[in-house]
Each structure stands twice: as C-alpha cells, then as structure tokens.
Amino acid sequence: MIVILTIKRRKDLALKTFQSLLDCGVPKEKIKIIYGYDKLDYPEIKSHYLLPKALFELIIPQTIGDIFYVECGTKFKENPLNIEIDKQKINWLGYVKILKNYIVGGKCVYFPRIILEDLKKNIKPNTHMDRLIRNYGIKNNNLLISENSIVDFYKYESDFNTKKNKKNIV
C-alpha cells in the first residue's frame, strides 16, 4: 500500500501526488490518501512533530501490511512498486538531498510492518520525521538509502516557513 500523508488544505497537492503515481503505473487501489494533523488546528504542537504523530496515530492503525509512506507534494519519476527493495529494512527511495550526516525529506519511504510496529512501541513522535527514520534505521542496522531519489516536487509553501524552491520542482 502506498500512503500519501496530507492535510485538508493541501488536498489538491495530494491529488497531484496521487495522479503522479497513476502516471507511473501504480494501480489506484494500491494508493490511499490519509489526512494528518494540520498545524493550524494544533498550534501547541511543533510543525515537524505532526508527521511522526500522524504516522503513529493515523497511518499505522489505518493500514495493513507493509507501506510506502509518501508526503504530499511529491512527484514520482518512477513507480515505487517496481523498484527492487529489501522487505526486511526501511528503504528510503525519495528525498530532497543527502547531506554528510543527514537526509532531507522523507518523500517516499518503504516500511515493513514489523518495523512500523516497533517504531510505534519504541519511538516518541517528538522529532523530525527525517531524523526519526534515519536514527531508528542506523541504530537498528536496517536502513537502505537509494543512491538516486525517485521523486521530484510540486511547488508549495511549506509549514516550516521555507518556500520549496528547488531546481527540480515542477
């Protein structure tokens, strides 16, 4: 299952991501849009905590089996279901960039169900999603990072007070 996490006011952006997946050959029954927490409704929670909170409280309970976690605003260059992955590890397929000690953007991440359940039991959702994925994966020796990101991005205003203005934005 491919899960697109979005918020109600970004529904159009989620639909673009949905269409991008269809255009890459993903069957529509393999895609689910889940509406997470909007910072406008939860001003007491830091924006970057809302993604892990949605993963633990909404995505995991609403899905069965392994998932591809996808953030809205992601434009796919290839079908993630056609990529050879290690089904025992977290596979980070889509990101903005890789820095020396950090990966920016959890745009498309494959999670085996067993890892999702372990994350839910052992990790507090009070960190950036990128950091949560990276730190958990490194600590447990179960993180694979694609050499090349399989995604681009649609232009939108981020809730982290930075305008998404990369070269590869469509």
Tab-separated table of N, CA and C in Angstrom:
chain	number	residue	atom	x	y	z
A	1	MET	N	0.839	-1.181	0.000
A	1	MET	CA	0.000	0.000	0.000
A	1	MET	C	0.884	1.243	0.000
A	2	ILE	N	0.536	2.200	-0.832
A	2	ILE	CA	1.203	3.496	-0.856
A	2	ILE	C	0.288	4.474	-0.138
A	3	VAL	N	0.796	5.108	0.901
A	3	VAL	CA	0.012	6.040	1.699
A	3	VAL	C	0.546	7.453	1.494
A	4	ILE	N	-0.331	8.322	1.004
A	4	ILE	CA	0.020	9.736	0.845
A	4	ILE	C	-0.504	10.471	2.067
A	5	LEU	N	0.408	11.062	2.832
A	5	LEU	CA	0.011	11.845	4.002
A	5	LEU	C	-0.145	13.299	3.590
A	6	THR	N	-1.281	13.868	3.940
A	6	THR	CA	-1.557	15.256	3.601
A	6	THR	C	-2.423	15.871	4.694
A	7	ILE	N	-2.857	17.093	4.462
A	7	ILE	CA	-3.828	17.765	5.326
A	7	ILE	C	-4.926	18.315	4.417
A	8	LYS	N	-6.083	18.602	4.991
A	8	LYS	CA	-7.246	19.007	4.183
A	8	LYS	C	-6.947	20.202	3.280
A	9	ARG	N	-6.221	21.188	3.785
A	9	ARG	CA	-5.978	22.371	2.958
A	9	ARG	C	-4.961	22.120	1.843
A	10	ARG	N	-4.366	20.930	1.825
A	10	ARG	CA	-3.429	20.553	0.761
A	10	ARG	C	-3.972	19.393	-0.075
A	11	LYS	N	-5.278	19.249	-0.072
A	11	LYS	CA	-5.897	18.147	-0.817
A	11	LYS	C	-5.485	18.164	-2.290
A	12	ASP	N	-5.460	19.353	-2.914
A	12	ASP	CA	-5.077	19.448	-4.329
A	12	ASP	C	-3.658	18.930	-4.561
A	13	LEU	N	-2.775	19.215	-3.630
A	13	LEU	CA	-1.391	18.747	-3.734
A	13	LEU	C	-1.339	17.220	-3.597
A	14	ALA	N	-2.139	16.673	-2.702
A	14	ALA	CA	-2.198	15.214	-2.543
A	14	ALA	C	-2.750	14.559	-3.808
A	15	LEU	N	-3.728	15.203	-4.431
A	15	LEU	CA	-4.291	14.657	-5.669
A	15	LEU	C	-3.279	14.687	-6.804
A	16	LYS	N	-2.409	15.697	-6.822
A	16	LYS	CA	-1.322	15.729	-7.812
A	16	LYS	C	-0.358	14.560	-7.581
A	17	THR	N	-0.039	14.312	-6.324
A	17	THR	CA	0.835	13.186	-5.992
A	17	THR	C	0.160	11.874	-6.395
A	18	PHE	N	-1.127	11.744	-6.102
A	18	PHE	CA	-1.908	10.576	-6.488
A	18	PHE	C	-1.831	10.367	-8.002
A	19	GLN	N	-2.059	11.437	-8.752
A	19	GLN	CA	-2.024	11.354	-10.224
A	19	GLN	C	-0.624	10.995	-10.716
A	20	SER	N	0.379	11.536	-10.060
A	20	SER	CA	1.763	11.218	-10.419
A	20	SER	C	2.027	9.722	-10.292
A	21	LEU	N	1.498	9.118	-9.233
A	21	LEU	CA	1.648	7.672	-9.039
A	21	LEU	C	0.887	6.901	-10.119
A	22	LEU	N	-0.324	7.347	-10.436
A	22	LEU	CA	-1.086	6.703	-11.513
A	22	LEU	C	-0.323	6.785	-12.836
A	23	ASP	N	0.253	7.960	-13.104
A	23	ASP	CA	1.009	8.163	-14.349
A	23	ASP	C	2.223	7.243	-14.445
A	24	CYS	N	2.743	6.821	-13.298
A	24	CYS	CA	3.889	5.891	-13.262
A	24	CYS	C	3.438	4.430	-13.319
A	25	GLY	N	2.144	4.205	-13.366
A	25	GLY	CA	1.645	2.843	-13.489
A	25	GLY	C	1.185	2.179	-12.206
A	26	VAL	N	1.076	2.942	-11.121
A	26	VAL	CA	0.589	2.372	-9.867
A	26	VAL	C	-0.940	2.239	-9.955
A	27	PRO	N	-1.494	1.062	-9.697
A	27	PRO	CA	-2.960	0.921	-9.709
A	27	PRO	C	-3.596	1.750	-8.588
A	28	LYS	N	-4.720	2.396	-8.876
A	28	LYS	CA	-5.316	3.307	-7.889
A	28	LYS	C	-5.712	2.598	-6.599
A	29	GLU	N	-6.017	1.301	-6.659
A	29	GLU	CA	-6.381	0.584	-5.436
A	29	GLU	C	-5.178	0.337	-4.519
A	30	LYS	N	-3.985	0.632	-4.992
A	30	LYS	CA	-2.771	0.487	-4.175
A	30	LYS	C	-2.374	1.804	-3.504
A	31	ILE	N	-3.193	2.858	-3.706
A	31	ILE	CA	-2.876	4.187	-3.177
A	31	ILE	C	-3.979	4.620	-2.213
A	32	LYS	N	-3.561	5.163	-1.083
A	32	LYS	CA	-4.524	5.673	-0.099
A	32	LYS	C	-4.053	7.049	0.376
A	33	ILE	N	-4.975	7.995	0.418
A	33	ILE	CA	-4.670	9.319	0.973
A	33	ILE	C	-5.175	9.328	2.414
A	34	ILE	N	-4.292	9.724	3.317
A	34	ILE	CA	-4.673	9.856	4.724
A	34	ILE	C	-4.441	11.311	5.139
A	35	TYR	N	-5.467	11.883	5.756
A	35	TYR	CA	-5.365	13.263	6.223
A	35	TYR	C	-4.804	13.275	7.633
A	36	GLY	N	-3.671	13.973	7.772
A	36	GLY	CA	-2.989	14.060	9.049
A	36	GLY	C	-3.405	15.288	9.832
A	37	TYR	N	-2.509	15.718	10.671
A	37	TYR	CA	-2.763	16.845	11.564
A	37	TYR	C	-2.247	18.140	10.948
A	38	ASP	N	-3.110	19.146	10.913
A	38	ASP	CA	-2.754	20.456	10.379
A	38	ASP	C	-2.264	21.342	11.521
A	39	LYS	N	-1.164	22.020	11.307
A	39	LYS	CA	-0.617	22.880	12.372
A	39	LYS	C	-1.589	23.997	12.753
A	40	LEU	N	-2.493	24.371	11.844
A	40	LEU	CA	-3.478	25.407	12.172
A	40	LEU	C	-4.475	24.905	13.214
A	41	ASP	N	-4.694	23.599	13.250
A	41	ASP	CA	-5.606	23.006	14.232
A	41	ASP	C	-4.887	22.593	15.514
A	42	TYR	N	-3.570	22.492	15.445
A	42	TYR	CA	-2.768	22.054	16.596
A	42	TYR	C	-1.593	23.012	16.813
A	43	PRO	N	-1.876	24.275	17.100
A	43	PRO	CA	-0.792	25.261	17.225
A	43	PRO	C	0.158	24.972	18.388
A	44	GLU	N	-0.298	24.183	19.368
A	44	GLU	CA	0.547	23.878	20.527
A	44	GLU	C	1.611	22.833	20.204
A	45	ILE	N	1.498	22.163	19.061
A	45	ILE	CA	2.464	21.133	18.679
A	45	ILE	C	3.374	21.696	17.589
A	46	LYS	N	4.672	21.492	17.730
A	46	LYS	CA	5.615	21.965	16.717
A	46	LYS	C	5.301	21.289	15.384
A	47	SER	N	5.386	22.056	14.306
A	47	SER	CA	5.026	21.558	12.973
A	47	SER	C	5.705	20.246	12.627
A	48	HIS	N	6.998	20.150	12.902
A	48	HIS	CA	7.730	18.955	12.484
A	48	HIS	C	7.385	17.720	13.311
A	49	TYR	N	6.670	17.868	14.408
A	49	TYR	CA	6.217	16.713	15.197
A	49	TYR	C	4.939	16.106	14.631
A	50	LEU	N	4.235	16.853	13.794
A	50	LEU	CA	2.937	16.400	13.307
A	50	LEU	C	3.044	15.212	12.341
A	51	LEU	N	4.130	15.118	11.595
A	51	LEU	CA	4.291	13.995	10.667
A	51	LEU	C	4.477	12.675	11.409
A	52	PRO	N	5.427	12.575	12.351
A	52	PRO	CA	5.524	11.312	13.100
A	52	PRO	C	4.253	11.002	13.892
A	53	LYS	N	3.611	12.023	14.415
A	53	LYS	CA	2.359	11.827	15.156
A	53	LYS	C	1.313	11.188	14.236
A	54	ALA	N	1.221	11.666	13.011
A	54	ALA	CA	0.277	11.093	12.047
A	54	ALA	C	0.678	9.665	11.673
A	55	LEU	N	1.954	9.405	11.543
A	55	LEU	CA	2.407	8.050	11.241
A	55	LEU	C	1.945	7.084	12.320
A	56	PHE	N	2.183	7.428	13.572
A	56	PHE	CA	1.859	6.542	14.686
A	56	PHE	C	0.366	6.446	14.974
A	57	GLU	N	-0.326	7.587	14.916
A	57	GLU	CA	-1.723	7.618	15.346
A	57	GLU	C	-2.734	7.390	14.228
A	58	LEU	N	-2.340	7.636	12.986
A	58	LEU	CA	-3.294	7.525	11.880
A	58	LEU	C	-2.901	6.467	10.838
A	59	ILE	N	-1.679	6.565	10.345
A	59	ILE	CA	-1.273	5.676	9.253
A	59	ILE	C	-1.169	4.224	9.706
A	60	ILE	N	-0.438	3.976	10.773
A	60	ILE	CA	-0.260	2.589	11.223
A	60	ILE	C	-1.612	1.935	11.537
A	61	PRO	N	-2.505	2.588	12.299
A	61	PRO	CA	-3.800	1.948	12.586
A	61	PRO	C	-4.707	1.766	11.353
A	62	GLN	N	-4.528	2.597	10.325
A	62	GLN	CA	-5.419	2.539	9.163
A	62	GLN	C	-4.894	1.668	8.026
A	63	THR	N	-3.757	1.026	8.232
A	63	THR	CA	-3.186	0.207	7.163
A	63	THR	C	-2.882	-1.201	7.665
A	64	ILE	N	-2.748	-2.097	6.716
A	64	ILE	CA	-2.377	-3.481	6.994
A	64	ILE	C	-1.152	-3.789	6.151
A	65	GLY	N	-0.201	-4.475	6.721
A	65	GLY	CA	0.981	-4.868	5.961
A	65	GLY	C	1.982	-3.742	5.798
A	66	ASP	N	2.929	-3.974	4.909
A	66	ASP	CA	3.989	-3.012	4.636
A	66	ASP	C	3.398	-1.796	3.917
A	67	ILE	N	4.079	-0.653	4.055
A	67	ILE	CA	3.605	0.552	3.372
A	67	ILE	C	4.762	1.328	2.749
A	68	PHE	N	4.411	2.111	1.756
A	68	PHE	CA	5.273	3.163	1.250
A	68	PHE	C	4.673	4.448	1.810
A	69	TYR	N	5.422	5.131	2.664
A	69	TYR	CA	4.992	6.412	3.223
A	69	TYR	C	5.400	7.492	2.225
A	70	VAL	N	4.436	8.315	1.815
A	70	VAL	CA	4.686	9.370	0.829
A	70	VAL	C	4.118	10.678	1.348
A	71	GLU	N	4.895	11.734	1.253
A	71	GLU	CA	4.411	13.060	1.633
A	71	GLU	C	3.770	13.728	0.428
A	72	CYS	N	2.671	14.440	0.661
A	72	CYS	CA	2.020	15.134	-0.451
A	72	CYS	C	2.986	16.167	-1.027
A	73	GLY	N	2.805	16.470	-2.289
A	73	GLY	CA	3.723	17.384	-2.968
A	73	GLY	C	4.846	16.656	-3.674
A	74	THR	N	4.811	15.334	-3.607
A	74	THR	CA	5.851	14.514	-4.226
A	74	THR	C	5.415	14.141	-5.638
A	75	LYS	N	6.321	14.300	-6.586
A	75	LYS	CA	6.065	13.928	-7.987
A	75	LYS	C	7.002	12.779	-8.335
A	76	PHE	N	6.424	11.664	-8.679
A	76	PHE	CA	7.219	10.462	-8.924
A	76	PHE	C	7.819	10.429	-10.322
A	77	LYS	N	9.081	10.005	-10.380
A	77	LYS	CA	9.763	9.797	-11.648
A	77	LYS	C	9.650	8.342	-12.087
A	78	GLU	N	9.370	7.454	-11.133
A	78	GLU	CA	9.177	6.038	-11.456
A	78	GLU	C	8.272	5.381	-10.419
A	79	ASN	N	7.735	4.243	-10.796
A	79	ASN	CA	6.809	3.503	-9.956
A	79	ASN	C	7.562	2.868	-8.783
A	80	PRO	N	7.253	3.256	-7.545
A	80	PRO	CA	7.967	2.678	-6.409
A	80	PRO	C	7.704	1.177	-6.236
A	81	LEU	N	6.567	0.704	-6.727
A	81	LEU	CA	6.243	-0.720	-6.607
A	81	LEU	C	7.115	-1.590	-7.517
A	82	ASN	N	7.738	-0.968	-8.519
A	82	ASN	CA	8.590	-1.706	-9.450
A	82	ASN	C	10.065	-1.709	-9.058
A	83	ILE	N	10.390	-1.067	-7.960
A	83	ILE	CA	11.783	-0.983	-7.523
A	83	ILE	C	12.097	-2.166	-6.621
A	84	GLU	N	13.241	-2.775	-6.866
A	84	GLU	CA	13.673	-3.888	-6.024
A	84	GLU	C	14.068	-3.341	-4.661
A	85	ILE	N	13.424	-3.864	-3.628
A	85	ILE	CA	13.694	-3.396	-2.272
A	85	ILE	C	13.956	-4.578	-1.354
A	86	ASP	N	14.582	-4.287	-0.240
A	86	ASP	CA	14.792	-5.280	0.811
A	86	ASP	C	13.581	-5.176	1.739
A	87	LYS	N	12.741	-6.183	1.758
A	87	LYS	CA	11.488	-6.121	2.517
A	87	LYS	C	11.684	-6.332	4.013
A	88	GLN	N	12.922	-6.445	4.463
A	88	GLN	CA	13.211	-6.565	5.893
A	88	GLN	C	13.729	-5.247	6.470
A	89	LYS	N	13.947	-4.253	5.602
A	89	LYS	CA	14.555	-2.998	6.042
A	89	LYS	C	13.738	-1.796	5.574
A	90	ILE	N	14.005	-0.664	6.199
A	90	ILE	CA	13.468	0.608	5.733
A	90	ILE	C	14.221	0.954	4.455
A	91	ASN	N	13.493	1.276	3.402
A	91	ASN	CA	14.093	1.666	2.125
A	91	ASN	C	13.698	3.109	1.834
A	92	TRP	N	14.677	4.007	1.896
A	92	TRP	CA	14.417	5.433	1.659
A	92	TRP	C	14.629	5.685	0.178
A	93	LEU	N	13.529	5.801	-0.556
A	93	LEU	CA	13.577	5.901	-2.012
A	93	LEU	C	13.466	7.330	-2.536
A	94	GLY	N	12.760	8.187	-1.802
A	94	GLY	CA	12.545	9.556	-2.259
A	94	GLY	C	12.917	10.559	-1.201
A	95	TYR	N	13.753	11.508	-1.568
A	95	TYR	CA	14.231	12.523	-0.634
A	95	TYR	C	14.604	13.780	-1.403
A	96	VAL	N	14.870	14.856	-0.674
A	96	VAL	CA	15.282	16.112	-1.290
A	96	VAL	C	16.775	16.073	-1.589
A	97	LYS	N	17.566	15.742	-0.558
A	97	LYS	CA	19.016	15.642	-0.749
A	97	LYS	C	19.639	14.896	0.415
A	98	ILE	N	20.861	14.450	0.183
A	98	ILE	CA	21.625	13.774	1.227
A	98	ILE	C	22.780	14.688	1.622
A	99	LEU	N	22.846	14.991	2.898
A	99	LEU	CA	23.952	15.771	3.441
A	99	LEU	C	24.938	14.793	4.099
A	100	LYS	N	26.017	15.298	4.622
A	100	LYS	CA	27.036	14.429	5.217
A	100	LYS	C	26.456	13.511	6.301
A	101	ASN	N	25.697	14.062	7.228
A	101	ASN	CA	25.146	13.275	8.328
A	101	ASN	C	23.632	13.373	8.448
A	102	TYR	N	22.964	13.685	7.357
A	102	TYR	CA	21.528	13.890	7.429
A	102	TYR	C	20.906	13.698	6.051
A	103	ILE	N	19.676	13.247	6.025
A	103	ILE	CA	18.914	13.123	4.785
A	103	ILE	C	17.726	14.065	4.917
A	104	VAL	N	17.522	14.885	3.907
A	104	VAL	CA	16.454	15.871	3.941
A	104	VAL	C	15.261	15.353	3.141
A	105	GLY	N	14.124	15.223	3.809
A	105	GLY	CA	12.890	14.886	3.129
A	105	GLY	C	12.563	13.411	3.063
A	106	GLY	N	11.602	12.986	3.851
A	106	GLY	CA	11.109	11.617	3.782
A	106	GLY	C	9.988	11.529	2.766
A	107	LYS	N	10.285	11.802	1.518
A	107	LYS	CA	9.254	11.919	0.476
A	107	LYS	C	8.659	10.589	0.048
A	108	CYS	N	9.449	9.517	0.068
A	108	CYS	CA	8.950	8.174	-0.234
A	108	CYS	C	9.811	7.177	0.525
A	109	VAL	N	9.219	6.537	1.521
A	109	VAL	CA	9.956	5.604	2.373
A	109	VAL	C	9.144	4.317	2.514
A	110	TYR	N	9.792	3.195	2.223
A	110	TYR	CA	9.153	1.887	2.397
A	110	TYR	C	9.403	1.409	3.820
A	111	PHE	N	8.315	1.015	4.510
A	111	PHE	CA	8.400	0.478	5.866
A	111	PHE	C	7.803	-0.923	5.912
A	112	PRO	N	8.584	-1.928	6.295
A	112	PRO	CA	7.977	-3.225	6.587
A	112	PRO	C	7.084	-3.087	7.827
A	113	ARG	N	5.983	-3.814	7.882
A	113	ARG	CA	5.040	-3.720	9.002
A	113	ARG	C	5.723	-3.970	10.344
A	114	ILE	N	6.607	-4.935	10.409
A	114	ILE	CA	7.260	-5.248	11.683
A	114	ILE	C	8.047	-4.046	12.217
A	115	ILE	N	8.625	-3.279	11.317
A	115	ILE	CA	9.368	-2.074	11.736
A	115	ILE	C	8.394	-0.982	12.163
A	116	LEU	N	7.274	-0.845	11.453
A	116	LEU	CA	6.267	0.141	11.863
A	116	LEU	C	5.780	-0.130	13.279
A	117	GLU	N	5.515	-1.391	13.576
A	117	GLU	CA	5.038	-1.755	14.914
A	117	GLU	C	6.110	-1.475	15.967
A	118	ASP	N	7.370	-1.751	15.647
A	118	ASP	CA	8.462	-1.482	16.582
A	118	ASP	C	8.645	0.021	16.788
A	119	LEU	N	8.556	0.785	15.703
A	119	LEU	CA	8.636	2.247	15.818
A	119	LEU	C	7.550	2.762	16.755
A	120	LYS	N	6.345	2.272	16.551
A	120	LYS	CA	5.203	2.727	17.352
A	120	LYS	C	5.423	2.443	18.841
A	121	LYS	N	6.014	1.299	19.159
A	121	LYS	CA	6.240	0.913	20.556
A	121	LYS	C	7.429	1.625	21.193
A	122	ASN	N	8.441	1.939	20.405
A	122	ASN	CA	9.721	2.364	20.981
A	122	ASN	C	10.173	3.782	20.678
A	123	ILE	N	9.461	4.494	19.829
A	123	ILE	CA	9.895	5.843	19.457
A	123	ILE	C	8.807	6.849	19.806
A	124	LYS	N	9.207	7.947	20.397
A	124	LYS	CA	8.264	9.034	20.673
A	124	LYS	C	8.198	9.937	19.440
A	125	PRO	N	7.013	10.376	19.064
A	125	PRO	CA	6.878	11.189	17.858
A	125	PRO	C	7.233	12.658	18.079
A	126	ASN	N	8.288	12.926	18.815
A	126	ASN	CA	8.653	14.319	19.097
A	126	ASN	C	9.972	14.690	18.434
A	127	THR	N	10.098	14.315	17.182
A	127	THR	CA	11.281	14.655	16.406
A	127	THR	C	10.878	14.829	14.947
A	128	HIS	N	11.791	15.322	14.136
A	128	HIS	CA	11.547	15.422	12.699
A	128	HIS	C	11.395	14.022	12.118
A	129	MET	N	10.526	13.874	11.148
A	129	MET	CA	10.338	12.576	10.504
A	129	MET	C	11.653	12.070	9.909
A	130	ASP	N	12.397	12.962	9.255
A	130	ASP	CA	13.673	12.566	8.648
A	130	ASP	C	14.623	11.987	9.697
A	131	ARG	N	14.722	12.670	10.808
A	131	ARG	CA	15.621	12.237	11.878
A	131	ARG	C	15.145	10.930	12.504
A	132	LEU	N	13.840	10.813	12.693
A	132	LEU	CA	13.271	9.592	13.252
A	132	LEU	C	13.635	8.387	12.384
A	133	ILE	N	13.422	8.510	11.076
A	133	ILE	CA	13.718	7.402	10.150
A	133	ILE	C	15.205	7.084	10.158
A	134	ARG	N	16.025	8.112	10.003
A	134	ARG	CA	17.475	7.902	9.935
A	134	ARG	C	18.015	7.292	11.225
A	135	ASN	N	17.684	7.884	12.360
A	135	ASN	CA	18.230	7.411	13.635
A	135	ASN	C	17.773	5.994	13.965
A	136	TYR	N	16.507	5.708	13.740
A	136	TYR	CA	15.997	4.359	14.003
A	136	TYR	C	16.692	3.354	13.082
A	137	GLY	N	16.779	3.697	11.806
A	137	GLY	CA	17.402	2.799	10.834
A	137	GLY	C	18.864	2.520	11.123
A	138	ILE	N	19.611	3.547	11.494
A	138	ILE	CA	21.033	3.366	11.805
A	138	ILE	C	21.195	2.574	13.097
A	139	LYS	N	20.435	2.928	14.126
A	139	LYS	CA	20.534	2.238	15.411
A	139	LYS	C	20.256	0.743	15.275
A	140	ASN	N	19.302	0.392	14.413
A	140	ASN	CA	18.890	-0.997	14.260
A	140	ASN	C	19.470	-1.671	13.018
A	141	ASN	N	20.391	-0.981	12.356
A	141	ASN	CA	21.060	-1.509	11.169
A	141	ASN	C	20.048	-2.027	10.133
A	142	ASN	N	19.027	-1.228	9.876
A	142	ASN	CA	18.013	-1.666	8.913
A	142	ASN	C	17.525	-0.527	8.012
A	143	LEU	N	18.453	0.285	7.556
A	143	LEU	CA	18.118	1.405	6.681
A	143	LEU	C	18.903	1.303	5.386
A	144	LEU	N	18.187	1.319	4.273
A	144	LEU	CA	18.803	1.380	2.951
A	144	LEU	C	18.365	2.686	2.296
A	145	ILE	N	19.320	3.401	1.739
A	145	ILE	CA	19.023	4.685	1.100
A	145	ILE	C	19.333	4.556	-0.388
A	146	SER	N	18.344	4.845	-1.204
A	146	SER	CA	18.508	4.776	-2.652
A	146	SER	C	19.596	5.762	-3.084
A	147	GLU	N	20.436	5.320	-3.984
A	147	GLU	CA	21.516	6.182	-4.475
A	147	GLU	C	20.966	7.432	-5.154
A	148	ASN	N	19.848	7.272	-5.847
A	148	ASN	CA	19.193	8.398	-6.518
A	148	ASN	C	17.731	8.453	-6.080
A	149	SER	N	17.272	9.635	-5.753
A	149	SER	CA	15.877	9.809	-5.361
A	149	SER	C	14.966	9.541	-6.556
A	150	ILE	N	13.846	8.894	-6.313
A	150	ILE	CA	12.906	8.586	-7.392
A	150	ILE	C	11.820	9.647	-7.531
A	151	VAL	N	11.997	10.800	-6.872
A	151	VAL	CA	10.962	11.828	-6.870
A	151	VAL	C	11.486	13.217	-7.206
A	152	ASP	N	10.558	14.035	-7.651
A	152	ASP	CA	10.716	15.479	-7.755
A	152	ASP	C	9.627	16.062	-6.850
A	153	PHE	N	9.392	17.384	-6.934
A	153	PHE	CA	8.439	18.007	-6.022
A	153	PHE	C	7.603	19.044	-6.729
A	154	TYR	N	6.354	19.142	-6.307
A	154	TYR	CA	5.498	20.228	-6.762
A	154	TYR	C	5.769	21.441	-5.888
A	155	LYS	N	5.599	22.619	-6.452
A	155	LYS	CA	5.855	23.854	-5.710
A	155	LYS	C	4.715	24.115	-4.726
A	156	TYR	N	5.087	24.393	-3.494
A	156	TYR	CA	4.105	24.734	-2.465
A	156	TYR	C	4.799	25.452	-1.325
A	157	GLU	N	4.002	26.099	-0.497
A	157	GLU	CA	4.523	26.802	0.674
A	157	GLU	C	4.569	25.821	1.838
A	158	SER	N	5.748	25.640	2.396
A	158	SER	CA	5.946	24.689	3.490
A	158	SER	C	5.433	25.249	4.806
A	159	ASP	N	5.046	24.354	5.703
A	159	ASP	CA	4.665	24.766	7.048
A	159	ASP	C	5.880	25.017	7.930
A	160	PHE	N	7.071	24.801	7.382
A	160	PHE	CA	8.296	25.020	8.147
A	160	PHE	C	8.913	26.367	7.806
A	161	ASN	N	8.087	27.268	7.269
A	161	ASN	CA	8.489	28.646	6.970
A	161	ASN	C	9.621	28.750	5.956
A	162	THR	N	9.705	27.788	5.058
A	162	THR	CA	10.670	27.870	3.972
A	162	THR	C	9.931	27.575	2.685
A	163	LYS	N	10.153	28.403	1.687
A	163	LYS	CA	9.484	28.171	0.411
A	163	LYS	C	10.235	27.078	-0.338
A	164	LYS	N	9.504	26.098	-0.839
A	164	LYS	CA	10.102	24.997	-1.569
A	164	LYS	C	10.424	25.515	-2.968
A	165	ASN	N	11.653	25.887	-3.210
A	165	ASN	CA	12.072	26.459	-4.491
A	165	ASN	C	13.305	25.765	-5.009
A	166	LYS	N	13.255	24.483	-5.198
A	166	LYS	CA	14.393	23.719	-5.680
A	166	LYS	C	14.393	23.715	-7.214
A	167	LYS	N	15.543	23.398	-7.788
A	167	LYS	CA	15.658	23.307	-9.237
A	167	LYS	C	14.722	22.258	-9.824
A	168	ASN	N	14.527	21.178	-9.089
A	168	ASN	CA	13.751	20.058	-9.625
A	168	ASN	C	12.261	20.158	-9.321
A	169	ILE	N	11.792	21.296	-8.917
A	169	ILE	CA	10.354	21.471	-8.633
A	169	ILE	C	9.615	21.705	-9.937
A	170	VAL	N	8.498	21.036	-10.054
A	170	VAL	CA	7.677	21.147	-11.253
A	170	VAL	C	6.562	22.140	-11.003
